[in-house]
CSV table of C-alpha atoms and ligand atoms in Angstrom, one decimal:
chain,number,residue,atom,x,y,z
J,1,UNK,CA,-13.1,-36.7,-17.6
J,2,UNK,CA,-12.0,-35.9,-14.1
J,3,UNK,CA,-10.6,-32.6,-15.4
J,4,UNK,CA,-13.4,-31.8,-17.2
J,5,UNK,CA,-15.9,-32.1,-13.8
J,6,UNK,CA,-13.6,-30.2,-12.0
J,7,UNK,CA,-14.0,-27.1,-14.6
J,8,UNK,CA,-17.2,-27.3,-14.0
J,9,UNK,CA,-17.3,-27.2,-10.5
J,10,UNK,CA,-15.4,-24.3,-10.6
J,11,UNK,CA,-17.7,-22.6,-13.0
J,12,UNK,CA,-19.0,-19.4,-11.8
J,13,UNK,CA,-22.3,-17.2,-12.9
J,14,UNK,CA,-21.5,-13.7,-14.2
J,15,UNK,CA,-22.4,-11.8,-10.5
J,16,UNK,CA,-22.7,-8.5,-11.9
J,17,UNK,CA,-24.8,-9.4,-14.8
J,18,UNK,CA,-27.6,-11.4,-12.4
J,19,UNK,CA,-27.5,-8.0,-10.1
J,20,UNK,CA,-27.8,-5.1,-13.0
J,21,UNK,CA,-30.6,-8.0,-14.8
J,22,UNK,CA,-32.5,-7.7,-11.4
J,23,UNK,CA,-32.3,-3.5,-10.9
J,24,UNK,CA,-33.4,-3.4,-15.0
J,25,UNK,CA,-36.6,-5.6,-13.7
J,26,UNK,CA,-37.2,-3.7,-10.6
J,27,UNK,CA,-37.7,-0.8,-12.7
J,28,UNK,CA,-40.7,-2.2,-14.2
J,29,UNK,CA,-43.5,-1.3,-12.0
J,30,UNK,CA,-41.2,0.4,-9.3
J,31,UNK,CA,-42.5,2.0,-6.0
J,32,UNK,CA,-41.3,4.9,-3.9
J,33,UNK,CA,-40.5,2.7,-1.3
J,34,UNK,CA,-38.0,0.5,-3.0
J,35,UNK,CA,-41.0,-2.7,-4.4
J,36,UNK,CA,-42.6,-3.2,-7.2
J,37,UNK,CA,-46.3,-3.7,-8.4
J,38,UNK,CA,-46.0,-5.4,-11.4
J,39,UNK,CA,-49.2,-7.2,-11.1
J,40,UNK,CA,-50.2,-10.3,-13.6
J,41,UNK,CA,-51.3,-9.7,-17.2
J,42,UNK,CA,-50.9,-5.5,-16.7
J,43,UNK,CA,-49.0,-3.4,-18.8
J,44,UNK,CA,-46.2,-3.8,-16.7
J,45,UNK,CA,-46.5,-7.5,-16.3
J,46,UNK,CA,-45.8,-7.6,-20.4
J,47,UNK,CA,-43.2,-4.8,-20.4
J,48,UNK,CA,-41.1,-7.2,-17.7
J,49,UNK,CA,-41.9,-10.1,-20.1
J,50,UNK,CA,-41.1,-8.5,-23.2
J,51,UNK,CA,-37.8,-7.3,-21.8
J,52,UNK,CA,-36.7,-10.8,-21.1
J,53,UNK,CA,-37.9,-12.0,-24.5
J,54,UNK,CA,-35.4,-9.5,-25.9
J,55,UNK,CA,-32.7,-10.3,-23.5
J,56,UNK,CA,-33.1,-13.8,-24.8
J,57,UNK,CA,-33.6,-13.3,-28.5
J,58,UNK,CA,-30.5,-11.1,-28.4
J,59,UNK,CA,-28.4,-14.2,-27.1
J,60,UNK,CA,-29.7,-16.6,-29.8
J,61,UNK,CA,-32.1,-18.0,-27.7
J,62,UNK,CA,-35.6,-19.4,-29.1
J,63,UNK,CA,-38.8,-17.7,-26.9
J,64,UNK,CA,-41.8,-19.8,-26.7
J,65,UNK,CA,-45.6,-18.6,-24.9
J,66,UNK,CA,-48.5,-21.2,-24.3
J,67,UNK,CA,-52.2,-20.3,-24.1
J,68,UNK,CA,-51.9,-19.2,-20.7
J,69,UNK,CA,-49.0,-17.0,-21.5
J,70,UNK,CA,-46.5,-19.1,-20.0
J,71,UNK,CA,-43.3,-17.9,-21.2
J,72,UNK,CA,-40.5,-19.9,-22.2
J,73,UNK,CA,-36.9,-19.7,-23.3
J,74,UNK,CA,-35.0,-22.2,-24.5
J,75,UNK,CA,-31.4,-22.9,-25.2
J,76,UNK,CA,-31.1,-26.5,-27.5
J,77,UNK,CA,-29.1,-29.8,-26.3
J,78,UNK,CA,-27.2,-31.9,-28.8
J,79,UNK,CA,-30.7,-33.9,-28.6
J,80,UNK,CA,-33.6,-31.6,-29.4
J,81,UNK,CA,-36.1,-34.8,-28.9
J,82,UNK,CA,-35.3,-35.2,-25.1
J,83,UNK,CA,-37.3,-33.5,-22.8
J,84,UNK,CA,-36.1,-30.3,-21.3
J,85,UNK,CA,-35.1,-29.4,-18.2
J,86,UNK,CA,-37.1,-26.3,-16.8
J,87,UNK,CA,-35.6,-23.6,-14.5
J,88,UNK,CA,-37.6,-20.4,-13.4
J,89,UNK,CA,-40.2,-19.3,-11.8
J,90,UNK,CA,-42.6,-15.7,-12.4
J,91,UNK,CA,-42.7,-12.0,-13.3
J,92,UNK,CA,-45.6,-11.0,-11.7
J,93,UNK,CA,-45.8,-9.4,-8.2
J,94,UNK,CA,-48.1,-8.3,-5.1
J,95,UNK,CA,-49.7,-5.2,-5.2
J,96,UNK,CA,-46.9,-4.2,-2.6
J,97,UNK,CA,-44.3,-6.5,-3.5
J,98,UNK,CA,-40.5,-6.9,-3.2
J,99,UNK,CA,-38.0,-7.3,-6.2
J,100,UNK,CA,-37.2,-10.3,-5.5
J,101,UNK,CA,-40.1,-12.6,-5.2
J,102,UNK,CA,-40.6,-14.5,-8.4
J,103,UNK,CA,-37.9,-12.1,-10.2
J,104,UNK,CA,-34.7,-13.9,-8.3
J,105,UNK,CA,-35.8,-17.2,-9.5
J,106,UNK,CA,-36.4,-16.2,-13.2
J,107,UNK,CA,-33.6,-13.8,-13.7
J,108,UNK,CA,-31.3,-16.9,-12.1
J,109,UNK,CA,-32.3,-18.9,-14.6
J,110,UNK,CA,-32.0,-17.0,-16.9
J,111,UNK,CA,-28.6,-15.9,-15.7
J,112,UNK,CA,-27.5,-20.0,-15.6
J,113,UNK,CA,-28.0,-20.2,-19.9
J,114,UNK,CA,-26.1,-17.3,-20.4
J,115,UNK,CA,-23.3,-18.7,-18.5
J,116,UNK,CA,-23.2,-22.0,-20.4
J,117,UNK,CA,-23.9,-20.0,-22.8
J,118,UNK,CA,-20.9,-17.8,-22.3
J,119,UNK,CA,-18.4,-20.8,-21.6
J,120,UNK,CA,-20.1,-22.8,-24.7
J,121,UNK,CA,-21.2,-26.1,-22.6
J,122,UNK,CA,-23.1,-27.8,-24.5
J,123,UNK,CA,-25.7,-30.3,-22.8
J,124,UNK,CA,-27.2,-33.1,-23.8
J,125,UNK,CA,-30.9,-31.9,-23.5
J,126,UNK,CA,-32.4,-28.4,-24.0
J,127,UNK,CA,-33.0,-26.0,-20.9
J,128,UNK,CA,-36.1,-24.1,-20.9
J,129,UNK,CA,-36.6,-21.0,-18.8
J,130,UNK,CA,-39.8,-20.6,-17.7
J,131,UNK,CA,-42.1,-17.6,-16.3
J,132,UNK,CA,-45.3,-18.6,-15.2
J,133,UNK,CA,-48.4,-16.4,-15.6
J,134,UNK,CA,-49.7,-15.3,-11.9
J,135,UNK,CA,-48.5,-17.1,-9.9
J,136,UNK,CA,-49.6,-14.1,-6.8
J,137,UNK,CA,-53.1,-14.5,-7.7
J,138,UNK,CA,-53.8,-11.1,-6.5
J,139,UNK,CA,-55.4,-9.1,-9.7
J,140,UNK,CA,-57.1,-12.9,-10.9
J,141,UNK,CA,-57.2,-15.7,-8.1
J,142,UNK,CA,-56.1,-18.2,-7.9
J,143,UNK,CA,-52.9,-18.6,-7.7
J,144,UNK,CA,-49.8,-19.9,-9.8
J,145,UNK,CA,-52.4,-20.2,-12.6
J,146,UNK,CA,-49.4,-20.6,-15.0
J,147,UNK,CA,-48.2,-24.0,-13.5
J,148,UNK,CA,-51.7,-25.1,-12.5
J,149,UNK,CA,-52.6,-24.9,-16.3
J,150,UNK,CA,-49.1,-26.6,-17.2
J,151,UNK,CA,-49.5,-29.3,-15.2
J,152,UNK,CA,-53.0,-30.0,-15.4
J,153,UNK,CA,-53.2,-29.4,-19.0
J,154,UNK,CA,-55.9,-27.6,-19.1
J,155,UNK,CA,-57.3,-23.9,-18.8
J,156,UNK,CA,-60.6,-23.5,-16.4
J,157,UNK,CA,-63.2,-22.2,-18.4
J,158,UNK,CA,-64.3,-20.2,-15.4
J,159,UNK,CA,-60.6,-18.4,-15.3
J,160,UNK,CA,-62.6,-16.4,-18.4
J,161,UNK,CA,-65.0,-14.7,-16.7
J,162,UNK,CA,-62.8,-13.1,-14.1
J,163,UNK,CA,-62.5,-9.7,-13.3
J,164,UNK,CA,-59.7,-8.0,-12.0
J,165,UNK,CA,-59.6,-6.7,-8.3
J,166,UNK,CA,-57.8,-3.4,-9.2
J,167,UNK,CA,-59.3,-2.2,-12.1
J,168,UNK,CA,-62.3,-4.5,-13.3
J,169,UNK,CA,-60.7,-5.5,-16.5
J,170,UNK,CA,-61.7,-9.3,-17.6
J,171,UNK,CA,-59.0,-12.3,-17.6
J,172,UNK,CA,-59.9,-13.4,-20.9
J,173,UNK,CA,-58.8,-9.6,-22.8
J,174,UNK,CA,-55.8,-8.9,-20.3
J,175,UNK,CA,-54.6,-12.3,-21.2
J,176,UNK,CA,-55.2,-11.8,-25.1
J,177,UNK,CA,-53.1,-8.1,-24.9
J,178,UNK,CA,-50.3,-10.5,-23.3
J,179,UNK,CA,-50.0,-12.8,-25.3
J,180,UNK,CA,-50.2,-10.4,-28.5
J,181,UNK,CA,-47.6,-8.1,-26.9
J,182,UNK,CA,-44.9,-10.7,-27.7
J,183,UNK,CA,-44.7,-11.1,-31.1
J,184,UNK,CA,-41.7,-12.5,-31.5
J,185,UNK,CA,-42.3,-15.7,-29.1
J,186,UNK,CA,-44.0,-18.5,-31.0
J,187,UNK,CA,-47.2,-19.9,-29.9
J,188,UNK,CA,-47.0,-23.5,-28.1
J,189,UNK,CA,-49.8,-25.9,-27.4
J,190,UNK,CA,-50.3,-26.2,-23.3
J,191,UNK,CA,-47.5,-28.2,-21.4
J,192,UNK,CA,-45.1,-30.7,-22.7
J,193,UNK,CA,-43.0,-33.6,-21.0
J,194,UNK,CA,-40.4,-31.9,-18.5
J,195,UNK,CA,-37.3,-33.7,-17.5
J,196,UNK,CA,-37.2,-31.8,-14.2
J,197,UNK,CA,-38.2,-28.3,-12.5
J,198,UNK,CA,-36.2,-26.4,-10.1
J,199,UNK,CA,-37.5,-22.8,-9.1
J,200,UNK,CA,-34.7,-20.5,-7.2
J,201,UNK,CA,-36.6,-18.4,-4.6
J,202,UNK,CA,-36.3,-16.0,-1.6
J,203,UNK,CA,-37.6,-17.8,1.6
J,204,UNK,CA,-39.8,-15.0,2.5
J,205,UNK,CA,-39.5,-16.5,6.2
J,206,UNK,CA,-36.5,-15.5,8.7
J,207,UNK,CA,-35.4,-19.2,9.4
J,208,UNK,CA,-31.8,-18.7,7.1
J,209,UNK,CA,-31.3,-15.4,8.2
J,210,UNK,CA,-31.5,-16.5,11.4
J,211,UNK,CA,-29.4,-19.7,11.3
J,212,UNK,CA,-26.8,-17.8,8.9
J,213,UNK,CA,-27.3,-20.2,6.3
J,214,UNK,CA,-26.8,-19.1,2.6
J,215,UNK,CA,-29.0,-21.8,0.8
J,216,UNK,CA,-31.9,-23.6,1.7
J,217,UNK,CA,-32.9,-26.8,0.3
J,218,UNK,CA,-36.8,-27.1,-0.1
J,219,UNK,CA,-37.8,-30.5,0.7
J,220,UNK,CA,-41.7,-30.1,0.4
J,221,UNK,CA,-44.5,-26.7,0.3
J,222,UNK,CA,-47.2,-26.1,2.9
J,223,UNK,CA,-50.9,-26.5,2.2
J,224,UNK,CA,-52.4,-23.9,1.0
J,225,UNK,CA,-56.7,-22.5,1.1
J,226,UNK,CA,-58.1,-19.5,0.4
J,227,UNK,CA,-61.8,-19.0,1.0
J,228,UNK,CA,-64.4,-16.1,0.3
J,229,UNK,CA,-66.6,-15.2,2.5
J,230,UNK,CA,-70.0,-13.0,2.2
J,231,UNK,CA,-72.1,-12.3,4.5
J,232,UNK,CA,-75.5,-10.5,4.0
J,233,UNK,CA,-78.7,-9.0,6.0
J,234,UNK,CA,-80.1,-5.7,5.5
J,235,UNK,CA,-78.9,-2.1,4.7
J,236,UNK,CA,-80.9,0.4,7.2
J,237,UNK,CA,-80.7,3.5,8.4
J,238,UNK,CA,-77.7,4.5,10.6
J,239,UNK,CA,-79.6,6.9,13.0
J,240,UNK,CA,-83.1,5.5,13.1
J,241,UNK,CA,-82.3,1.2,13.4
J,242,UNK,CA,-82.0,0.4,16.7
J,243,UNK,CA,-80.1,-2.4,17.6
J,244,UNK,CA,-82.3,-5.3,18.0
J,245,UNK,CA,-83.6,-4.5,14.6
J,246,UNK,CA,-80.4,-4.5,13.1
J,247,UNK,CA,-79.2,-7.4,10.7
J,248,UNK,CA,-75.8,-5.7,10.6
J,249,UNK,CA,-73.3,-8.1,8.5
J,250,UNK,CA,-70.8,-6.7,9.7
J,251,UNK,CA,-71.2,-6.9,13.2
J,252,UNK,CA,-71.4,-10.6,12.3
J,253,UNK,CA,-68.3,-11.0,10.4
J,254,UNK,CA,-66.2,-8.7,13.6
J,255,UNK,CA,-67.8,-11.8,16.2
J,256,UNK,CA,-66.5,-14.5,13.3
J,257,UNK,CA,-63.1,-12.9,13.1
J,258,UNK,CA,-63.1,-12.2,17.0
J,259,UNK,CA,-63.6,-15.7,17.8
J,260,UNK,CA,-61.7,-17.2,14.6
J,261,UNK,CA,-58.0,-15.3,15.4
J,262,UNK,CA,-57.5,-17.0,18.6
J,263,UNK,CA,-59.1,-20.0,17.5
J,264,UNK,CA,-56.6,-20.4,14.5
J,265,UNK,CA,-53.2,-19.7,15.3
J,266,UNK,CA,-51.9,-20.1,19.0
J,267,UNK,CA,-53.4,-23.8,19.6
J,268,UNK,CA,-50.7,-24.9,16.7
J,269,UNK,CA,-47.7,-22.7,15.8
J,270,UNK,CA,-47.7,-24.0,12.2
J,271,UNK,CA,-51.1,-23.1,11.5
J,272,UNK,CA,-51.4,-19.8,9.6
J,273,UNK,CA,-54.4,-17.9,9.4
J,274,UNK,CA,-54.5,-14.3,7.3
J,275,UNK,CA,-57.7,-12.0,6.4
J,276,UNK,CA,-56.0,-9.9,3.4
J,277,UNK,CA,-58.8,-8.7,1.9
J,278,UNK,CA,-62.1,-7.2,2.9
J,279,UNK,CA,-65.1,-5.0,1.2
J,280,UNK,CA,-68.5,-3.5,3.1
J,281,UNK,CA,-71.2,-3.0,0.6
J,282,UNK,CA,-72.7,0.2,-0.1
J,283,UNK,CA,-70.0,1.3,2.0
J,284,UNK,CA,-72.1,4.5,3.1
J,285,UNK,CA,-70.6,6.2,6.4
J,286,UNK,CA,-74.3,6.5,7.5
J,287,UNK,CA,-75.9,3.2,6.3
J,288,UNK,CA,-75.8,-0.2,8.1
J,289,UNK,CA,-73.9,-2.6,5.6
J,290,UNK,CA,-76.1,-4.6,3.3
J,291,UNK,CA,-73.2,-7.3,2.6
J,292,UNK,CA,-69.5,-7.6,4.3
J,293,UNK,CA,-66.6,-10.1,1.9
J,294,UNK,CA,-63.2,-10.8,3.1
J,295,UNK,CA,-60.9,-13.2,2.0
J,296,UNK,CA,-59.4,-15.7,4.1
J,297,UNK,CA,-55.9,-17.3,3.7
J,298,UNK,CA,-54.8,-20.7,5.9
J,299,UNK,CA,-52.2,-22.8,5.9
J,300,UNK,CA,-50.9,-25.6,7.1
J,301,UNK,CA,-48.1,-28.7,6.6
J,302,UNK,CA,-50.8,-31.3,7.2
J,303,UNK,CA,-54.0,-31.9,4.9
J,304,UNK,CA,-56.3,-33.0,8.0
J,305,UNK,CA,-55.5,-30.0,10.1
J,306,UNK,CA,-56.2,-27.5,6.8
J,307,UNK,CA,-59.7,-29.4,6.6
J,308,UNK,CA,-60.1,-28.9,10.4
J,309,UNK,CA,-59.3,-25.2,10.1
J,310,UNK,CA,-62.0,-24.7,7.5
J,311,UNK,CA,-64.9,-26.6,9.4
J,312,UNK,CA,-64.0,-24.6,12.4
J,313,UNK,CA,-64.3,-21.1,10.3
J,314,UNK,CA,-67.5,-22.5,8.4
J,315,UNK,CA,-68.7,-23.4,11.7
J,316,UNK,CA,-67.8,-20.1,13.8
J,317,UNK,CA,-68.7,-18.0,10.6
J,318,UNK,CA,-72.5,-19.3,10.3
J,319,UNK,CA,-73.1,-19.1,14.0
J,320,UNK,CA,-72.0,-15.5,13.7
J,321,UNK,CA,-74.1,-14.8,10.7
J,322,UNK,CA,-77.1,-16.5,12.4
J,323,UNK,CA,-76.7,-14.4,15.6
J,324,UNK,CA,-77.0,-11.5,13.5
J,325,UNK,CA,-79.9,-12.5,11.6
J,326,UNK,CA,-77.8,-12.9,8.5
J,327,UNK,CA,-76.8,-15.3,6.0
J,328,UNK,CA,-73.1,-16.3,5.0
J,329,UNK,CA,-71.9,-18.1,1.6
J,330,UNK,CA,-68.1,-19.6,1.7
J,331,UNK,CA,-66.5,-20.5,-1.6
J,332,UNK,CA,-63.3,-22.4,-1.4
J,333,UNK,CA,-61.1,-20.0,-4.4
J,334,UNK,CA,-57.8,-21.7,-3.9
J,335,UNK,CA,-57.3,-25.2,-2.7
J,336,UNK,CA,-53.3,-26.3,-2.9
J,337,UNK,CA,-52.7,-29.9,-1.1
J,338,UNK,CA,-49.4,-29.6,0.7
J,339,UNK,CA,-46.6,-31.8,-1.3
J,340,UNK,CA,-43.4,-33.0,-0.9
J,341,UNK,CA,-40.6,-33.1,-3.1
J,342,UNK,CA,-38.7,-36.2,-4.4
J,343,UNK,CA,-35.6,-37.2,-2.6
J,344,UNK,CA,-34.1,-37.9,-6.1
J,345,UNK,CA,-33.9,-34.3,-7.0
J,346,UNK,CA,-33.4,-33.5,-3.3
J,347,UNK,CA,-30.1,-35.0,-3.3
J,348,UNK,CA,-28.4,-33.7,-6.3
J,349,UNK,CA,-29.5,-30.3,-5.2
J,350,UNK,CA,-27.7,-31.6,-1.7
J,351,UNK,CA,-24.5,-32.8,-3.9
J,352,UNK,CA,-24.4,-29.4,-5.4
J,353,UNK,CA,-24.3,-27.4,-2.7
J,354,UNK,CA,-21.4,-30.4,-1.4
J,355,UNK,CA,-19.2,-29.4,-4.7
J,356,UNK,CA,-20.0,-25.8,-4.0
J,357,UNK,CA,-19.2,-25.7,-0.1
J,358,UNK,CA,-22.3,-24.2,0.6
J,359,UNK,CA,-23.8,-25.1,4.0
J,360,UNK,CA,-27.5,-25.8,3.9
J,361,UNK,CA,-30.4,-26.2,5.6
J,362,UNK,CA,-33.3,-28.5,4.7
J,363,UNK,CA,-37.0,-27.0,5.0
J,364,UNK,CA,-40.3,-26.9,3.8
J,365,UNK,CA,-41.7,-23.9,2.2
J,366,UNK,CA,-44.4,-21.8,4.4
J,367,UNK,CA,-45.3,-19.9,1.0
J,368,UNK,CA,-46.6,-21.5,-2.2
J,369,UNK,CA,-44.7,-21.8,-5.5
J,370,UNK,CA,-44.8,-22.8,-9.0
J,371,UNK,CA,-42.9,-25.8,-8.0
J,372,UNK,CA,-45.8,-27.2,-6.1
J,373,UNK,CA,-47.9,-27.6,-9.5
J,374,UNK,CA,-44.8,-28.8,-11.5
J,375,UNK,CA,-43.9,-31.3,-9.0
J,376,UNK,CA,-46.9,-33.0,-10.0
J,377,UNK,CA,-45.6,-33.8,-13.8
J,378,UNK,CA,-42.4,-33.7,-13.1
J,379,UNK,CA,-39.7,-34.2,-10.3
J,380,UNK,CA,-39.1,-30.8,-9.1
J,381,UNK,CA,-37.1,-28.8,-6.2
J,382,UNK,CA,-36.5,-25.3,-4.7
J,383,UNK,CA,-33.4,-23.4,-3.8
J,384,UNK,CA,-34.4,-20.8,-0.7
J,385,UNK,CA,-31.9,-18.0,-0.5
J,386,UNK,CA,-32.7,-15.5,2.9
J,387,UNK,CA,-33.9,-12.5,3.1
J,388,UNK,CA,-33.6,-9.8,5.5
J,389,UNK,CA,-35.7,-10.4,8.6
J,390,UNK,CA,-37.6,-12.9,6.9
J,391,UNK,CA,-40.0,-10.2,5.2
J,392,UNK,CA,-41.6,-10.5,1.8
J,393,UNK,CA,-44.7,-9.6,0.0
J,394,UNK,CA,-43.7,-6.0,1.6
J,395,UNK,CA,-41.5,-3.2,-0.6
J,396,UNK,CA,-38.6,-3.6,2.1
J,397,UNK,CA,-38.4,-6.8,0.8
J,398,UNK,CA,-34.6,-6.9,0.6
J,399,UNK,CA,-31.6,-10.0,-0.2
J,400,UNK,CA,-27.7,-9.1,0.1
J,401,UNK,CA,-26.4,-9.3,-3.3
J,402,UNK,CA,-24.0,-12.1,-2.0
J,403,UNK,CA,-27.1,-14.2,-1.3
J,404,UNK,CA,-28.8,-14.0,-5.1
J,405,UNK,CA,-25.6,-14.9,-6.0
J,406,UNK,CA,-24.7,-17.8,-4.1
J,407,UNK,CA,-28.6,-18.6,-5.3
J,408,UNK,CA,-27.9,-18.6,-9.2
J,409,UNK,CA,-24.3,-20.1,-8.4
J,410,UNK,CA,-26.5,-23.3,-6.6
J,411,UNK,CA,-28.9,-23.2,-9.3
J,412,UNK,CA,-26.1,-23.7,-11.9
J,413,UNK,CA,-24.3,-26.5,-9.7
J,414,UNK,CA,-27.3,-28.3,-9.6
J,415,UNK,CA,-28.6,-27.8,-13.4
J,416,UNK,CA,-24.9,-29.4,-14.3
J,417,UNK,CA,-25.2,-32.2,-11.7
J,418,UNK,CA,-28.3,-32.9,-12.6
J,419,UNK,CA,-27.9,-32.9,-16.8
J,420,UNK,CA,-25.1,-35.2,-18.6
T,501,LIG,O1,-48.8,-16.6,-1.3
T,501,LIG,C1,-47.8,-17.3,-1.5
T,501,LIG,O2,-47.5,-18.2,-0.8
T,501,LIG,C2,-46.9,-17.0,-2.7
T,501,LIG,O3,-45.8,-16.2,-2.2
T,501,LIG,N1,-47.6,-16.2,-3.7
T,502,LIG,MN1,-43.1,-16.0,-5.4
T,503,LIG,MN1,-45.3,-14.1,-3.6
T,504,LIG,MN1,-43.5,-18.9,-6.0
């Protein structure tokens, strides 16, 4: 026996497979500047999915989809009725994305079955890859509607009637041309019982990098909110209107964000406050607005503070609005409780990277995952690898090969620690 665990701590990804795997998908939706936008349920979004479903079939692995276009890959155990473990994380990217986020984590664990695949360890229970549909919420919010669905069984009815931000087409068709365009994966009813999730991930924050740490072990996510805001008065003339006639929206949403940015961040270093998104209606150069939206992104470790940060912009935003002689409607879009992971899953990811020598650090995630929905059906964990300068969600989004690596190596260590 002792032999045998030796082997396979001493068993070792195929490197230049995992790097060529991740060029082939950085093709798919490639930038000029070196990202991708390979937004969710586009053309491109199935393109990357339909070349992993190839990838997989050609290795003798069986590809499943769900109703929400989940897509899943699995590799059988000697005992088809135990529940798999799942490993992955998503295709889709930002707009402006890097080649990394979401794509490291899948192509890993995809990587992980063609090594036991490639050594012929059999386990005792299947392994499912898994990419989840949007997990960006950018083109459809929210986010990580994939692993939402998963865990809460269920599809929203209003996730139907959404349009696209880039091009206006509807959820319910883009997500109907996705899951035709794979053919070959059969259909699955939503979710099943999962032994255990781990998602491998860039940290899209410096702190590695920094500390010259190779692996991060994610012990919990952030909370996450995103809110919309509108705010309306009255579309006028831009030469005749003088000012005290005005009900200029967006002279009311400038006070909000005035007041809002220093109200948000520098009281509490944790607290993350981001305005992505914003749209003036009828957008005329010489017409006073009608209507102002902008999005609003916060985040925070605690649950109280996140509720605190909303009443303050509720409160700061309808004052504004009132000044103005407008009105302002807030819809919550996105609410994701922060969560921590359990210290089960924690530690054999911690007695991994022992067997492995890799040094660690312990951290919770600033950005949202897929692991943040799973971890609510099943015990789940991340793997952070660094990335330079800490930067993500922007096309210089860039990790040293040695580090995606030294990622899928960690993923495997912990997949074999973790399964008999
Ligand atoms: O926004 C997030 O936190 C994730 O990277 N999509
Ligand atoms: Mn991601
Ligand atoms: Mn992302
Ligand atoms: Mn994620």
């Amino acid at each position: 026996m002792a032999e045998e665990e030796t082997a396979m701590a001493k068993l070792s990804i195929n490197g230049e497979r995992l790097l060529a795997n991740l060029d082939r998908f950085a093709a798919i939706g490639a930038t000029e500047k070196g990202g991708v936008n390979r937004q969710a349920l586009t053309g491109l979004d199935r393109e990357a999915r339909g070349l992993l479903a190839k990838l997989a079939i050609d290795r003798g692995f069986s590809v499943f989809q769900d109703p929400v276009a989940n897509l899943f890959i699995r590799r059988s155990g000697r005992d088809e009725r135990l529940a798999p473990l799942l490993i992955g994380s998503h295709l889709d990217s930002q707009p402006s994305g890097g080649r990394f986020d979401g794509a490291l984590g899948t192509l890993s664990a995809f990587e992980v079955l063609e090594t036991l695949e490639d050594f012929g360890i059999e386990t005792e229970r299947p392994i499912e890859v898994v990419a989840f549909t949007n997990e960006e919420g950018c083109r459809f919010a929210p986010g990580c509607m994939g692993s939402m669905a998963f865990a809460s069984r269920s599809i929203p009815d209003n996730w139907l009637h959404l349009v696209a931000t880039d091009d206006g087409a509807g959820f319910a068709d883009e997500l109907d041309a996705t899951l035709k365009s794979l053919p070959e994966a059969t259909m699955r009813d939503l979710s099943f019982p999962v032994f255990a999730y781990i998602e491998v991930h860039i940290e899209q924050g410096p702190s590695l990098e920094k500390q010259g740490v190779p692996i991060g072990i994610v012990t919990g996510i952030q909370g996450t909110r995103w809110l919309e805001v509108s705010i309306t008065g009255q579309t006028a003339h831009a030469g005749t209107t003088a000012l005290a006639y005005r009900r200029d929206p967006f002279h009311a949403a400038v006070n909000a964000l005035g007041s809002l940015f220093p109200a948000m961040m520098p009281l509490d270093p944790a607290a993350r406050f981001t305005v992505g998104r914003t749209a003036l209606q009828p957008g005329a150069v010489n017409a006073i607005p009608q209507s102002v939206t902008f999005t609003v992104d916060i985040r925070h470790p605690s649950l109280e503070t996140l509720d605190e940060m909303e009443s303050k912009i509720r409160a700061i935003v309808h004052e504004a609005a009132m000044d103005q002689k407008c009105e302002a409607t807030i819809e919550q879009i996105f609410d994701m409780p922060p969560a921590n992971f359990q210290d089960d899953i924690v530690s054999a990811l911690g007695r991994a990277a022992q067997e492995r020598d890799f040094s660690t650090e312990r951290m919770l995630s600033g950005a949202f995952h897929d692991a943040l929905f799973m971890n609510r059906v099943a015990p789940s964990a991340m793997i952070f690898v660094p990335c330079r300068d800490g930067l993500s969600h922007n096309e210089a989004e860039h990790v040293e090969p040695e580090h995606s690596i030294a990622g899928c190596n960690m993923l495997l260590a912990s997949v074999l620690q973790i399964l008999p």
